Amino acid sequence: SQQGEEDPQALSIQEGENATMNCSYKTSINNLQWYRQNSGRGLVHLILIRSNEREKHSGRLRVTLDTSKKSSSLLITASRAADTASYFCAPGGQGGKLIFGQGTELSVKP
Amino acid sequence: AAGVIQSPRHLIKEKRETATLKCYPIPRHDTVYWYQQGPGQDPQFLISFYEKMQSDKGSIPDRFSAQQFSDYHSELNMSSLELGDSALYFCASSWGREALSGELFFGEGSRLTVL
């Protein structure tokens, strides 16, 4: 497994705005997952996109994957204060363990 | 739905003491992962078990050991504790087959403070 690199490291927006965070990785993957972590809490799985998929939606979340550029993006639409959290991407390859980067710290102001 | 259970949720120890953390995976999950997250740090993979055998090893100190029992729960044993061991320790579980390409289910973590 490899580590994804999230960008930006921190993002501050107003409630109702969209939030976009990006993830880059180095080698080929089977899938890529996004997780959310509220401060001091466990990580929560948000969405998994497989290497043969280009886009996936789940509620207000939209994830894209560009395997040619080895990058993914997570879009949260109409953000809410409750979306304030750290967001991690985790490229998945052979084996079950996931390696997490430093994440994107999202702050949504009411 | 049942989630991953970790105990204790909070633990305070002195330097050089020993601590044991427990993890109870989601029923029917046979794979357990341990992560350590220091203050302001990203979660670091420590070790994992599949069907009671160690399946992968990360940056786990030699002072730490872990095992998975016949009922699939796992314990992380930490000896000669150091101040730098203060962290949130997460356990995650998955079903073996899905572990190759599936999601991990995390517990709420055990917060260890070493004084």
GROMACS .gro file of C-alpha atoms in nm:
model
  225
    1SER     CA    1   0.000   0.000   0.000
    2GLN     CA    2   0.111   0.356  -0.057
    3GLN     CA    3   0.043   0.688   0.103
    4GLY     CA    4  -0.171   0.949  -0.064
    5GLU     CA    5  -0.084   1.316  -0.042
    6GLU     CA    6  -0.374   1.548   0.024
    7ASP     CA    7  -0.388   1.905  -0.090
    8PRO     CA    8  -0.451   2.161   0.045
    9GLN     CA    9  -0.341   2.089   0.401
   10ALA     CA   10  -0.607   2.325   0.532
   11LEU     CA   11  -0.922   2.472   0.383
   12SER     CA   12  -1.159   2.725   0.535
   13ILE     CA   13  -1.493   2.803   0.375
   14GLN     CA   14  -1.835   2.942   0.459
   15GLU     CA   15  -2.137   2.724   0.511
   16GLY     CA   16  -2.313   2.659   0.181
   17GLU     CA   17  -1.996   2.679  -0.026
   18ASN     CA   18  -1.838   2.381  -0.198
   19ALA     CA   19  -1.517   2.227  -0.073
   20THR     CA   20  -1.268   2.055  -0.299
   21MET     CA   21  -0.970   1.858  -0.181
   22ASN     CA   22  -0.721   1.666  -0.387
   23CYS     CA   23  -0.516   1.354  -0.348
   24SER     CA   24  -0.213   1.239  -0.542
   25TYR     CA   25  -0.040   0.904  -0.532
   26LYS     CA   26   0.260   0.744  -0.696
   27THR     CA   27   0.191   0.390  -0.819
   28SER     CA   28  -0.102   0.203  -0.969
   29ILE     CA   29  -0.398   0.125  -0.748
   30ASN     CA   30  -0.698  -0.107  -0.727
   31ASN     CA   31  -0.911   0.158  -0.565
   32LEU     CA   32  -0.893   0.478  -0.367
   33GLN     CA   33  -1.086   0.554  -0.052
   34TRP     CA   34  -1.171   0.872   0.132
   35TYR     CA   35  -1.214   0.890   0.508
   36ARG     CA   36  -1.327   1.162   0.746
   37GLN     CA   37  -1.203   1.214   1.099
   38ASN     CA   38  -1.364   1.446   1.347
   39SER     CA   39  -1.123   1.575   1.609
   40GLY     CA   40  -1.027   1.300   1.851
   41ARG     CA   41  -1.261   1.048   1.691
   42GLY     CA   42  -1.218   0.742   1.475
   43LEU     CA   43  -1.193   0.755   1.099
   44VAL     CA   44  -1.514   0.708   0.907
   45HIS     CA   45  -1.523   0.566   0.559
   46LEU     CA   46  -1.686   0.803   0.309
   47ILE     CA   47  -1.652   0.654  -0.034
   48LEU     CA   48  -1.450   0.406  -0.237
   49ILE     CA   49  -1.381   0.449  -0.607
   50ARG     CA   50  -1.236   0.164  -0.808
   51SER     CA   51  -0.959   0.207  -1.060
   52ASN     CA   52  -1.195   0.148  -1.352
   53GLU     CA   53  -1.433   0.421  -1.234
   54ARG     CA   54  -1.392   0.787  -1.315
   55GLU     CA   55  -1.654   0.943  -1.094
   56LYS     CA   56  -1.872   0.842  -0.803
   57HIS     CA   57  -2.139   1.016  -0.602
   58SER     CA   58  -2.268   0.965  -0.252
   59GLY     CA   59  -2.512   1.225  -0.124
   60ARG     CA   60  -2.329   1.559  -0.122
   61LEU     CA   61  -1.998   1.390  -0.200
   62ARG     CA   62  -1.851   1.359  -0.545
   63VAL     CA   63  -1.525   1.178  -0.602
   64THR     CA   64  -1.329   1.170  -0.924
   65LEU     CA   65  -1.035   0.954  -1.014
   66ASP     CA   66  -0.782   1.013  -1.290
   67THR     CA   67  -0.552   0.716  -1.304
   68SER     CA   68  -0.344   0.871  -1.583
   69LYS     CA   69  -0.258   1.161  -1.353
   70LYS     CA   70  -0.261   0.945  -1.042
   71SER     CA   71  -0.493   1.184  -0.869
   72SER     CA   72  -0.833   1.200  -0.710
   73SER     CA   73  -1.054   1.478  -0.586
   74LEU     CA   74  -1.328   1.493  -0.325
   75LEU     CA   75  -1.596   1.755  -0.365
   76ILE     CA   76  -1.836   1.833  -0.084
   77THR     CA   77  -2.126   2.041  -0.207
   78ALA     CA   78  -2.333   2.281   0.000
   79SER     CA   79  -2.104   2.236   0.299
   80ARG     CA   80  -2.231   2.247   0.655
   81ALA     CA   81  -2.060   2.327   0.983
   82ALA     CA   82  -2.086   1.955   1.064
   83ASP     CA   83  -1.854   1.882   0.771
   84THR     CA   84  -1.569   2.037   0.970
   85ALA     CA   85  -1.317   1.755   1.000
   86SER     CA   86  -0.995   1.616   0.858
   87TYR     CA   87  -1.025   1.427   0.531
   88PHE     CA   88  -0.784   1.155   0.429
   89CYS     CA   89  -0.739   0.970   0.104
   90ALA     CA   90  -0.606   0.616   0.102
   91PRO     CA   91  -0.488   0.454  -0.220
   92GLY     CA   92  -0.560   0.082  -0.210
   93GLY     CA   93  -0.340  -0.178  -0.371
   94GLN     CA   94  -0.244  -0.530  -0.274
   95GLY     CA   95  -0.311  -0.609   0.086
   96GLY     CA   96  -0.567  -0.465   0.321
   97LYS     CA   97  -0.376  -0.205   0.521
   98LEU     CA   98  -0.424   0.159   0.433
   99ILE     CA   99  -0.157   0.425   0.463
  100PHE     CA  100  -0.283   0.772   0.549
  101GLY     CA  101  -0.122   1.104   0.469
  102GLN     CA  102  -0.153   1.422   0.668
  103GLY     CA  103  -0.502   1.490   0.539
  104THR     CA  104  -0.688   1.807   0.457
  105GLU     CA  105  -0.825   1.994   0.754
  106LEU     CA  106  -1.157   2.144   0.651
  107SER     CA  107  -1.318   2.420   0.853
  108VAL     CA  108  -1.670   2.522   0.761
  109LYS     CA  109  -1.777   2.845   0.925
  110PRO     CA  110  -2.145   2.907   0.999
  111ALA     CA  111  -2.523  -0.215   1.362
  112ALA     CA  112  -2.235  -0.336   1.575
  113GLY     CA  113  -1.916  -0.138   1.542
  114VAL     CA  114  -1.555  -0.191   1.639
  115ILE     CA  115  -1.521  -0.175   2.015
  116GLN     CA  116  -1.203  -0.057   2.180
  117SER     CA  117  -1.119  -0.057   2.545
  118PRO     CA  118  -1.025   0.122   2.750
  119ARG     CA  119  -1.120   0.452   2.590
  120HIS     CA  120  -0.876   0.642   2.809
  121LEU     CA  121  -0.566   0.521   2.987
  122ILE     CA  122  -0.307   0.705   3.193
  123LYS     CA  123   0.026   0.539   3.267
  124GLU     CA  124   0.363   0.634   3.407
  125LYS     CA  125   0.687   0.604   3.212
  126ARG     CA  126   0.826   0.252   3.201
  127GLU     CA  127   0.488   0.100   3.283
  128THR     CA  128   0.298  -0.147   3.067
  129ALA     CA  129  -0.036  -0.097   2.895
  130THR     CA  130  -0.273  -0.329   2.712
  131LEU     CA  131  -0.535  -0.213   2.465
  132LYS     CA  132  -0.815  -0.433   2.344
  133CYS     CA  133  -1.007  -0.437   2.020
  134TYR     CA  134  -1.325  -0.626   1.938
  135PRO     CA  135  -1.391  -0.628   1.563
  136ILE     CA  136  -1.726  -0.620   1.394
  137PRO     CA  137  -1.883  -0.968   1.406
  138ARG     CA  138  -1.763  -1.191   1.121
  139HIS     CA  139  -1.469  -0.962   1.048
  140ASP     CA  140  -1.149  -1.164   1.057
  141THR     CA  141  -0.890  -0.894   0.998
  142VAL     CA  142  -0.773  -0.638   1.250
  143TYR     CA  143  -0.545  -0.338   1.201
  144TRP     CA  144  -0.379  -0.120   1.462
  145TYR     CA  145  -0.292   0.246   1.404
  146GLN     CA  146  -0.122   0.506   1.622
  147GLN     CA  147  -0.203   0.874   1.588
  148GLY     CA  148   0.009   1.122   1.779
  149PRO     CA  149  -0.115   1.477   1.847
  150GLY     CA  150  -0.160   1.660   1.517
  151GLN     CA  151  -0.023   1.362   1.325
  152ASP     CA  152  -0.170   1.131   1.067
  153PRO     CA  153  -0.261   0.776   1.166
  154GLN     CA  154   0.042   0.549   1.142
  155PHE     CA  155  -0.006   0.181   1.062
  156LEU     CA  156   0.138  -0.046   1.329
  157ILE     CA  157   0.039  -0.404   1.260
  158SER     CA  158  -0.240  -0.621   1.124
  159PHE     CA  159  -0.374  -0.971   1.171
  160TYR     CA  160  -0.576  -1.198   0.945
  161GLU     CA  161  -0.725  -1.517   1.079
  162LYS     CA  162  -0.515  -1.489   1.395
  163MET     CA  163  -0.187  -1.464   1.206
  164GLN     CA  164   0.017  -1.149   1.165
  165SER     CA  165  -0.044  -1.031   0.810
  166ASP     CA  166   0.152  -0.708   0.791
  167LYS     CA  167   0.381  -0.498   1.003
  168GLY     CA  168   0.443  -0.128   1.000
  169SER     CA  169   0.624   0.111   1.227
  170ILE     CA  170   0.557  -0.081   1.546
  171PRO     CA  171   0.829  -0.042   1.813
  172ASP     CA  172   0.993  -0.357   1.946
  173ARG     CA  173   0.849  -0.267   2.287
  174PHE     CA  174   0.503  -0.329   2.145
  175SER     CA  175   0.349  -0.663   2.066
  176ALA     CA  176   0.007  -0.770   1.952
  177GLN     CA  177  -0.195  -1.077   1.883
  178GLN     CA  178  -0.533  -1.184   1.758
  179PHE     CA  179  -0.725  -1.444   1.955
  180SER     CA  180  -0.953  -1.730   1.851
  181ASP     CA  181  -1.260  -1.506   1.889
  182TYR     CA  182  -1.087  -1.254   1.657
  183HIS     CA  183  -1.043  -0.987   1.918
  184SER     CA  184  -0.698  -0.837   1.934
  185GLU     CA  185  -0.476  -0.693   2.204
  186LEU     CA  186  -0.192  -0.447   2.172
  187ASN     CA  187   0.063  -0.475   2.451
  188MET     CA  188   0.298  -0.185   2.513
  189SER     CA  189   0.585  -0.214   2.756
  190SER     CA  190   0.848   0.028   2.890
  191LEU     CA  191   0.620   0.315   2.801
  192GLU     CA  192   0.777   0.639   2.691
  193LEU     CA  193   0.635   0.990   2.682
  194GLY     CA  194   0.629   0.969   2.303
  195ASP     CA  195   0.387   0.677   2.318
  196SER     CA  196   0.112   0.917   2.421
  197ALA     CA  197  -0.132   0.897   2.134
  198LEU     CA  198  -0.467   0.779   2.010
  199TYR     CA  199  -0.457   0.413   1.921
  200PHE     CA  200  -0.711   0.301   1.666
  201CYS     CA  201  -0.820  -0.044   1.579
  202ALA     CA  202  -0.993  -0.117   1.249
  203SER     CA  203  -1.148  -0.434   1.117
  204SER     CA  204  -1.250  -0.577   0.784
  205TRP     CA  205  -1.357  -0.903   0.630
  206GLY     CA  206  -1.057  -1.084   0.487
  207ARG     CA  207  -1.161  -1.096   0.125
  208GLU     CA  208  -1.272  -0.737   0.119
  209ALA     CA  209  -0.949  -0.631   0.285
  210LEU     CA  210  -0.789  -0.650  -0.056
  211SER     CA  211  -1.004  -0.371  -0.190
  212GLY     CA  212  -1.257  -0.275   0.069
  213GLU     CA  213  -1.315  -0.033   0.347
  214LEU     CA  214  -1.183  -0.047   0.697
  215PHE     CA  215  -1.415   0.007   0.991
  216PHE     CA  216  -1.251   0.203   1.269
  217GLY     CA  217  -1.318   0.208   1.640
  218GLU     CA  218  -1.329   0.531   1.839
  219GLY     CA  219  -0.980   0.478   1.965
  220SER     CA  220  -0.802   0.442   2.298
  221ARG     CA  221  -0.629   0.754   2.422
  222LEU     CA  222  -0.307   0.669   2.602
  223THR     CA  223  -0.138   0.934   2.811
  224VAL     CA  224   0.208   0.860   2.948
  225LEU     CA  225   0.320   1.082   3.235
   0.00000   0.00000   0.00000
